[in-house]
Amino acid sequence: RYCYERNLAVNPQGGNTGLVGGSVPVFDEIILSTVLMNRIISFDNVSGILVCQAGCILEKLNESLEEQGFIMPLDLGAKGSCHIGGNVATNAGGLRLLRYGSLRGTVLGLEVVLADGSALDCLASLRKDNTGYDLKQLFIGSEGTLGVITAVSILCPQKPKAVNLAFLGCLSFSKVLETFTTCRAMLGEILSAYEFMDEKCMELVEGHLNLSSPVADSPFYVLIETSGSNSTHDEEKLNNFLEQAMTSGLVTDGTVATDDKKIKASHRFLFLRERITEALTHDGYVYKYDISLPVGKLYDLVTDMRAWLGRSAKNVVGYGHLGDGNLHLNITAESYSHSLLDAIEPFVYEWTARYNGSISAEHGLGFKKKQFIQYSKPSEAVFLMQRFKAMLDPKGILNPYKTLPSSS
């Protein structure tokens, strides 16, 4: 309210772990940090509904829930420092989306402070509520441009009693896709994650972080996680799937984390996947792209980008949440190059638009990608977004210069 009355711009900031500059001030905005808003308000262990303040760290929430037999419905590499309010504001995806869906489905209610300082209390704790417009959806994924999320009501699943992981090698991306189809058919309701990475990712992880692959050299690697309530049942299903995948030639090599090896091996498998980002930073300057595409076209962007850039890039790698059609395309160079950026953009966005993909699958648009929104959204939709912004933030003080393109 103070800032609204004085026309002072405000930059809401949580854990500051975003990758598109959404939580970083551009000029002289006042940073409004949620770091002290870290209280769990309530948890109902019958319904699994958690109500907490926006500044709660994701990993801390998960640890608190695990003590009561539940988990958070999302899991990110940045879980040790990201805030749940920021997760909701950016509609963060992550490793568990395949199983539990997006935050648009698991968030039941929000408390939001609007630009003029008034508080909007839509902190419902109901799974079903069809009374009028679903206002919370406006703020999920709005990146702090329409209001500041201060509290969240979220539906949390029970902690699975049995978790198994498999790390597999595939000879081609088509085999990765076939393995996914077989995996979904044979594992069904216990499949909770299906991640892939290419051999370049593994080379960087091994070379820069001194980690070793649990399977022999392979053009592609797949990480599969199952979560269920009966370890015997789940292990039998997983072993049947692996037998089918190996005998049919879909998978060339693989290893499974079960029983006494489970904890150590599971951490090692996930560790490899989660530390790709860190390994990339050791390779030089990184150009990062977070793309959604039809699953069959997912890796074509990586091969086309390699051919397009040739020797001007050091490495072009692809990994991500294949089960959700989400590719993380990363390009490294010795140092930042404006000419290389011009070669990548808008090529990467034009390619994505050609196949009806999204230029931001789970990271938002922030400051870096806002001018490219038209590659994923029609002009009518952008105009409507701008009208929402003008209505809720008439003075334009909330996270300015983010998400929506600058008016021409």
Coordinates of C-alpha atoms in Angstrom, one line a residue:
R1 CA 0.0 0.0 0.0
Y2 CA 2.9 2.3 0.9
C3 CA 4.5 1.7 -2.5
Y4 CA 1.2 2.0 -4.4
E5 CA 0.5 5.4 -2.9
R6 CA 4.0 6.7 -3.8
N7 CA 4.3 5.0 -7.3
L8 CA 7.2 2.9 -6.2
A9 CA 7.8 -0.4 -8.1
V10 CA 7.9 -3.7 -6.2
N11 CA 9.9 -6.8 -7.0
P12 CA 8.5 -9.9 -5.1
Q13 CA 11.3 -12.3 -4.4
G14 CA 11.3 -15.8 -2.9
G15 CA 14.3 -18.1 -3.1
N16 CA 15.6 -16.4 -6.2
T17 CA 16.3 -19.7 -8.0
G18 CA 14.5 -18.8 -11.2
L19 CA 16.3 -19.0 -14.6
V20 CA 14.5 -16.2 -16.6
G21 CA 15.2 -13.2 -14.4
G22 CA 11.7 -13.1 -13.0
S23 CA 12.8 -12.4 -9.4
V24 CA 15.6 -10.0 -10.1
P25 CA 15.1 -6.2 -10.2
V26 CA 15.7 -4.5 -13.5
F27 CA 16.2 -0.9 -12.3
D28 CA 15.5 0.5 -8.8
E29 CA 12.5 -1.6 -7.8
I30 CA 12.1 -2.3 -4.1
I31 CA 12.7 -6.0 -3.4
L32 CA 9.9 -7.5 -1.3
S33 CA 11.3 -10.7 0.1
T34 CA 9.1 -13.5 1.5
V35 CA 12.0 -15.1 3.4
L36 CA 10.6 -14.4 6.9
M37 CA 7.1 -15.7 5.9
N38 CA 8.1 -19.3 6.6
R39 CA 5.3 -20.6 8.9
I40 CA 3.3 -23.8 8.4
I41 CA -0.3 -22.6 9.3
S42 CA -2.0 -26.0 9.4
F43 CA -1.9 -29.6 8.1
D44 CA -4.8 -32.0 7.9
N45 CA -3.5 -35.5 7.9
V46 CA -6.8 -37.0 6.9
S47 CA -7.3 -34.9 3.7
G48 CA -3.6 -34.2 3.2
I49 CA -4.2 -30.5 2.8
L50 CA -1.3 -28.2 3.8
V51 CA -1.7 -24.5 4.5
C52 CA 1.5 -22.5 4.8
Q53 CA 3.1 -19.1 4.2
A54 CA 4.7 -18.3 0.9
G55 CA 8.3 -18.2 2.2
C56 CA 8.4 -21.8 3.3
I57 CA 11.3 -23.6 1.6
L58 CA 10.2 -26.6 -0.5
E59 CA 12.6 -29.1 1.0
K60 CA 11.7 -28.1 4.6
L61 CA 8.0 -28.5 3.8
N62 CA 8.7 -32.0 2.4
E63 CA 10.7 -33.0 5.5
S64 CA 7.9 -31.8 7.8
L65 CA 5.3 -33.7 5.7
E66 CA 7.4 -36.9 5.6
E67 CA 7.2 -37.1 9.4
Q68 CA 3.5 -37.4 9.0
G69 CA 3.5 -39.8 6.1
F70 CA 3.0 -37.4 3.3
I71 CA 5.1 -35.6 0.6
M72 CA 4.9 -32.4 -1.4
P73 CA 3.4 -32.9 -4.9
L74 CA 6.4 -31.3 -6.5
D75 CA 10.2 -31.9 -6.4
L76 CA 12.8 -29.6 -7.9
G77 CA 16.6 -29.5 -8.1
A78 CA 16.4 -26.1 -6.3
K79 CA 14.3 -27.6 -3.5
G80 CA 16.9 -26.6 -0.8
S81 CA 16.4 -22.9 -1.4
C82 CA 13.2 -22.3 -3.5
H83 CA 10.1 -21.0 -1.8
I84 CA 6.6 -22.5 -2.2
G85 CA 5.2 -19.0 -3.1
G86 CA 7.7 -18.7 -5.9
N87 CA 7.0 -22.2 -7.1
V88 CA 3.3 -21.3 -7.3
A89 CA 4.0 -17.9 -8.8
T90 CA 6.0 -19.5 -11.6
N91 CA 3.8 -22.7 -11.8
A92 CA 7.0 -24.8 -11.3
G93 CA 7.0 -28.3 -12.8
G94 CA 9.8 -30.7 -11.8
L95 CA 10.3 -34.4 -11.4
R96 CA 6.9 -35.4 -9.8
L97 CA 4.6 -33.7 -12.4
L98 CA 4.1 -36.9 -14.4
R99 CA 2.6 -38.6 -11.3
Y100 CA 0.9 -35.7 -9.4
G101 CA 0.1 -33.2 -12.1
S102 CA 0.9 -29.5 -12.1
L103 CA 0.4 -26.9 -9.4
R104 CA -2.7 -25.7 -11.2
G105 CA -4.4 -28.9 -10.0
T106 CA -2.8 -29.4 -6.6
V107 CA -3.1 -25.8 -5.3
L108 CA -6.5 -25.5 -3.7
G109 CA -6.3 -21.9 -2.6
L110 CA -4.2 -18.8 -2.2
E111 CA -3.9 -15.6 -0.2
V112 CA -2.7 -12.8 -2.4
V113 CA -1.9 -9.2 -1.7
L114 CA -2.9 -7.0 -4.6
A115 CA -1.1 -3.9 -6.0
D116 CA -3.0 -1.4 -3.8
G117 CA -2.2 -3.4 -0.7
S118 CA -5.6 -5.1 -0.2
A119 CA -5.5 -8.7 0.7
L120 CA -7.5 -11.3 -1.3
D121 CA -8.3 -14.3 0.9
C122 CA -9.0 -17.3 -1.4
L123 CA -7.2 -19.7 0.9
A124 CA -9.8 -22.5 0.5
S125 CA -9.1 -26.0 1.8
L126 CA -11.6 -27.7 -0.3
R127 CA -11.0 -30.1 -3.2
K128 CA -14.3 -29.1 -4.8
D129 CA -15.4 -25.5 -5.0
N130 CA -17.4 -24.4 -8.0
T131 CA -18.6 -21.0 -6.8
G132 CA -17.8 -18.4 -9.5
Y133 CA -14.5 -17.8 -11.3
D134 CA -11.5 -19.7 -10.1
L135 CA -9.5 -16.6 -9.2
K136 CA -6.4 -18.5 -7.9
Q137 CA -5.6 -19.6 -11.4
L138 CA -4.9 -16.0 -12.4
F139 CA -2.1 -15.8 -9.9
I140 CA -0.6 -19.3 -10.5
G141 CA 2.1 -18.8 -13.1
S142 CA 1.7 -15.0 -13.1
E143 CA 5.2 -14.5 -11.8
G144 CA 4.3 -11.8 -9.3
T145 CA 2.9 -9.4 -11.9
L146 CA -0.7 -9.5 -10.7
G147 CA -0.3 -9.9 -7.0
V148 CA 2.1 -11.1 -4.3
I149 CA 1.3 -14.7 -3.1
T150 CA 1.5 -14.7 0.7
A151 CA 0.0 -18.1 1.6
V152 CA -0.8 -21.3 -0.1
S153 CA -3.3 -24.2 0.4
I154 CA -2.0 -27.3 -1.4
L155 CA -3.1 -30.9 -1.7
C156 CA -0.3 -33.3 -0.7
P157 CA -0.1 -37.0 -1.6
Q158 CA 0.7 -39.8 0.9
K159 CA 4.3 -40.7 1.1
P160 CA 4.8 -43.9 -1.0
K161 CA 5.8 -46.9 1.0
A162 CA 7.8 -48.4 -1.9
V163 CA 10.1 -46.4 -4.2
N164 CA 12.2 -48.0 -6.9
L165 CA 14.5 -46.5 -9.4
A166 CA 16.0 -47.8 -12.6
F167 CA 18.8 -46.3 -14.7
L168 CA 18.9 -47.5 -18.3
G169 CA 20.9 -47.1 -21.5
C170 CA 19.2 -46.8 -24.9
L171 CA 20.9 -46.7 -28.3
S172 CA 18.6 -44.1 -29.9
F173 CA 16.0 -41.5 -29.1
S174 CA 13.4 -43.6 -30.8
K175 CA 14.2 -46.4 -28.4
V176 CA 13.8 -43.9 -25.5
L177 CA 10.3 -43.2 -26.8
E178 CA 9.4 -46.9 -27.3
T179 CA 10.7 -47.6 -23.8
F180 CA 8.4 -44.9 -22.4
T181 CA 5.4 -46.4 -24.2
T182 CA 6.2 -49.8 -22.8
C183 CA 6.9 -48.4 -19.4
R184 CA 3.5 -46.6 -19.2
A185 CA 1.7 -49.7 -20.3
M186 CA 3.5 -52.1 -17.9
L187 CA 4.0 -49.9 -14.8
G188 CA 0.7 -48.0 -15.0
E189 CA -0.3 -46.3 -11.8
I190 CA 3.1 -46.8 -10.0
L191 CA 5.1 -44.8 -12.7
S192 CA 6.1 -41.5 -11.0
A193 CA 9.0 -40.1 -13.2
Y194 CA 10.5 -40.7 -16.6
E195 CA 13.6 -38.6 -17.2
F196 CA 16.1 -38.7 -20.0
M197 CA 19.6 -37.3 -20.8
D198 CA 21.9 -37.6 -23.7
E199 CA 25.5 -38.9 -23.7
K200 CA 26.8 -35.3 -23.8
C201 CA 25.1 -34.6 -20.5
M202 CA 26.8 -37.7 -19.0
E203 CA 30.2 -36.7 -20.4
L204 CA 29.9 -33.3 -18.7
V205 CA 28.8 -34.7 -15.4
E206 CA 31.6 -37.3 -15.4
G207 CA 34.2 -34.8 -16.7
H208 CA 33.4 -31.8 -14.5
L209 CA 32.0 -33.4 -11.3
N210 CA 33.9 -36.7 -11.3
L211 CA 30.7 -38.7 -11.1
S212 CA 30.4 -42.0 -12.9
S213 CA 27.6 -43.5 -14.9
P214 CA 25.9 -46.6 -13.3
V215 CA 25.5 -48.2 -16.8
A216 CA 27.9 -48.6 -19.7
D217 CA 28.5 -45.8 -22.3
S218 CA 25.3 -45.2 -24.2
P219 CA 23.9 -42.5 -26.6
F220 CA 20.9 -41.9 -24.2
Y221 CA 20.1 -42.6 -20.6
V222 CA 16.7 -43.0 -18.9
L223 CA 15.8 -42.6 -15.2
I224 CA 12.6 -44.3 -14.2
E225 CA 11.0 -43.9 -10.7
T226 CA 8.1 -46.0 -9.4
S227 CA 6.1 -45.1 -6.3
G228 CA 3.6 -47.4 -4.7
S229 CA 2.3 -49.0 -1.6
N230 CA 3.5 -52.6 -1.9
S231 CA 7.2 -53.2 -2.5
T232 CA 6.8 -56.8 -3.6
H233 CA 4.1 -55.9 -6.1
D234 CA 6.1 -52.9 -7.5
E235 CA 9.4 -54.7 -7.8
E236 CA 7.7 -57.5 -9.7
K237 CA 6.1 -55.1 -12.1
L238 CA 9.4 -53.2 -12.6
N239 CA 11.4 -56.5 -13.1
N240 CA 8.8 -57.7 -15.7
F241 CA 9.1 -54.4 -17.5
L242 CA 12.9 -54.5 -17.5
E243 CA 12.9 -58.1 -18.8
Q244 CA 10.6 -57.0 -21.6
A245 CA 12.7 -53.9 -22.4
M246 CA 16.0 -55.9 -22.4
T247 CA 14.7 -58.9 -24.4
S248 CA 13.1 -56.7 -27.1
G249 CA 16.2 -54.6 -27.5
L250 CA 14.8 -51.4 -26.3
V251 CA 17.4 -51.1 -23.5
T252 CA 21.1 -52.2 -23.9
D253 CA 22.0 -52.0 -20.2
G254 CA 20.4 -51.1 -16.9
T255 CA 20.6 -51.2 -13.1
V256 CA 17.9 -51.1 -10.5
A257 CA 17.8 -49.7 -7.0
T258 CA 15.8 -51.9 -4.7
D259 CA 16.1 -53.4 -1.2
D260 CA 19.3 -52.7 0.8
K261 CA 21.0 -51.0 -2.2
K262 CA 18.0 -48.8 -2.6
I263 CA 18.9 -45.7 -0.6
K264 CA 22.5 -45.3 -1.9
A265 CA 21.7 -46.2 -5.5
S266 CA 18.6 -44.0 -5.6
H267 CA 20.5 -41.0 -4.4
R268 CA 23.2 -41.7 -6.9
F269 CA 20.8 -42.0 -9.8
L270 CA 18.9 -38.8 -8.9
F271 CA 22.2 -37.1 -8.1
L272 CA 23.4 -37.6 -11.7
R273 CA 20.2 -36.1 -13.1
E274 CA 20.0 -33.2 -10.7
R275 CA 23.6 -32.1 -11.1
I276 CA 23.5 -31.7 -14.9
T277 CA 22.9 -28.0 -14.4
E278 CA 25.9 -27.7 -12.2
A279 CA 28.1 -29.6 -14.7
L280 CA 27.0 -27.3 -17.5
T281 CA 28.1 -24.2 -15.5
H282 CA 31.7 -25.7 -15.4
D283 CA 31.6 -26.0 -19.2
G284 CA 31.5 -22.3 -19.8
Y285 CA 28.7 -19.7 -20.5
V286 CA 25.3 -21.5 -20.7
Y287 CA 22.3 -20.5 -22.9
K288 CA 19.3 -22.3 -21.3
Y289 CA 16.0 -23.1 -23.0
D290 CA 13.0 -24.8 -21.4
I291 CA 10.7 -26.1 -24.1
S292 CA 7.6 -28.2 -24.4
L293 CA 7.1 -30.2 -27.6
P294 CA 5.2 -33.2 -28.9
V295 CA 7.2 -36.1 -27.4
G296 CA 8.1 -37.5 -30.8
K297 CA 9.8 -34.3 -31.8
L298 CA 11.5 -33.6 -28.5
Y299 CA 15.1 -34.5 -29.4
D300 CA 14.9 -33.3 -33.0
L301 CA 15.4 -29.7 -31.7
V302 CA 18.7 -30.7 -30.2
T303 CA 20.1 -32.4 -33.4
D304 CA 18.8 -29.5 -35.5
M305 CA 20.4 -26.9 -33.2
R306 CA 23.7 -28.8 -33.3
A307 CA 23.6 -28.7 -37.1
W308 CA 22.5 -25.0 -37.1
L309 CA 25.3 -23.8 -34.8
G310 CA 28.1 -26.0 -36.0
R311 CA 31.4 -25.2 -34.3
S312 CA 30.2 -21.8 -32.9
A313 CA 28.9 -23.6 -29.8
K314 CA 31.0 -25.7 -27.5
N315 CA 28.3 -28.2 -26.6
V316 CA 24.6 -28.6 -27.3
V317 CA 22.9 -31.0 -24.9
G318 CA 19.4 -32.2 -24.2
Y319 CA 17.7 -33.7 -21.1
G320 CA 14.5 -33.3 -19.2
H321 CA 11.1 -34.6 -18.3
L322 CA 10.2 -36.8 -21.2
G323 CA 7.0 -38.0 -19.6
D324 CA 5.8 -34.4 -19.7
G325 CA 7.2 -33.5 -23.2
N326 CA 9.6 -31.1 -21.5
L327 CA 13.1 -30.6 -23.0
H328 CA 15.9 -28.7 -21.3
L329 CA 18.0 -27.5 -24.2
N330 CA 21.4 -26.2 -23.1
I331 CA 24.1 -24.6 -25.3
T332 CA 27.6 -23.9 -23.9
A333 CA 30.4 -21.6 -25.1
E334 CA 33.7 -20.5 -23.7
S335 CA 32.2 -17.1 -22.9
Y336 CA 29.1 -15.0 -23.7
S337 CA 28.8 -14.2 -27.4
H338 CA 26.2 -11.8 -28.8
S339 CA 26.6 -13.3 -32.2
L340 CA 26.0 -16.8 -30.8
L341 CA 22.8 -15.6 -29.0
D342 CA 21.6 -14.1 -32.3
A343 CA 22.2 -17.5 -34.0
I344 CA 20.2 -19.3 -31.3
E345 CA 17.3 -16.8 -31.0
P346 CA 14.8 -16.6 -32.6
F347 CA 15.8 -19.9 -34.3
V348 CA 14.9 -21.9 -31.2
Y349 CA 11.6 -20.2 -30.8
E350 CA 10.6 -20.4 -34.5
W351 CA 11.4 -24.1 -34.5
T352 CA 9.3 -24.6 -31.3
A353 CA 6.4 -22.7 -32.8
R354 CA 6.5 -24.7 -36.0
Y355 CA 5.7 -27.8 -34.0
N356 CA 3.1 -26.1 -31.8
G357 CA 5.3 -26.3 -28.7
S358 CA 5.7 -23.9 -25.8
I359 CA 8.8 -21.7 -25.4
S360 CA 8.5 -22.0 -21.6
A361 CA 7.4 -25.4 -20.2
E362 CA 8.0 -24.8 -16.5
H363 CA 10.3 -21.8 -15.9
G364 CA 8.1 -18.9 -16.9
L365 CA 9.0 -15.9 -19.1
G366 CA 10.4 -13.5 -16.5
F367 CA 12.6 -10.8 -18.0
K368 CA 14.5 -12.9 -20.5
K369 CA 11.7 -14.4 -22.5
K370 CA 8.9 -11.9 -22.3
Q371 CA 9.4 -10.5 -25.8
F372 CA 9.0 -14.0 -27.3
I373 CA 5.6 -14.8 -25.9
Q374 CA 4.0 -14.5 -29.4
Y375 CA 5.7 -17.7 -30.4
S376 CA 3.4 -19.6 -28.0
K377 CA 0.4 -17.4 -27.5
P378 CA -1.9 -15.7 -30.1
S379 CA -2.1 -11.9 -30.0
E380 CA -5.6 -12.0 -28.7
A381 CA -4.5 -13.9 -25.6
V382 CA -1.6 -11.5 -25.0
F383 CA -4.0 -8.6 -25.3
L384 CA -6.3 -10.2 -22.7
M385 CA -3.3 -10.8 -20.4
Q386 CA -2.4 -7.1 -20.7
R387 CA -6.0 -6.1 -19.8
F388 CA -5.8 -8.3 -16.7
K389 CA -2.6 -6.6 -15.7
A390 CA -4.0 -3.1 -16.2
M391 CA -7.1 -4.0 -14.1
L392 CA -5.3 -5.6 -11.2
D393 CA -2.2 -3.3 -11.3
P394 CA -3.3 0.0 -12.9
K395 CA -0.1 1.8 -11.8
G396 CA 2.2 -1.0 -13.0
I397 CA 4.1 -1.3 -9.8
L398 CA 4.1 -5.1 -9.5
N399 CA 7.2 -6.8 -10.9
P400 CA 7.5 -4.4 -13.9
Y401 CA 9.3 -5.4 -17.2
K402 CA 8.4 -9.1 -16.6
T403 CA 6.3 -11.8 -18.3
L404 CA 4.3 -9.5 -20.7
P405 CA 6.0 -7.9 -23.7
S406 CA 6.7 -4.1 -23.6
S407 CA 3.9 -2.1 -25.3
S408 CA 5.0 -1.0 -28.7

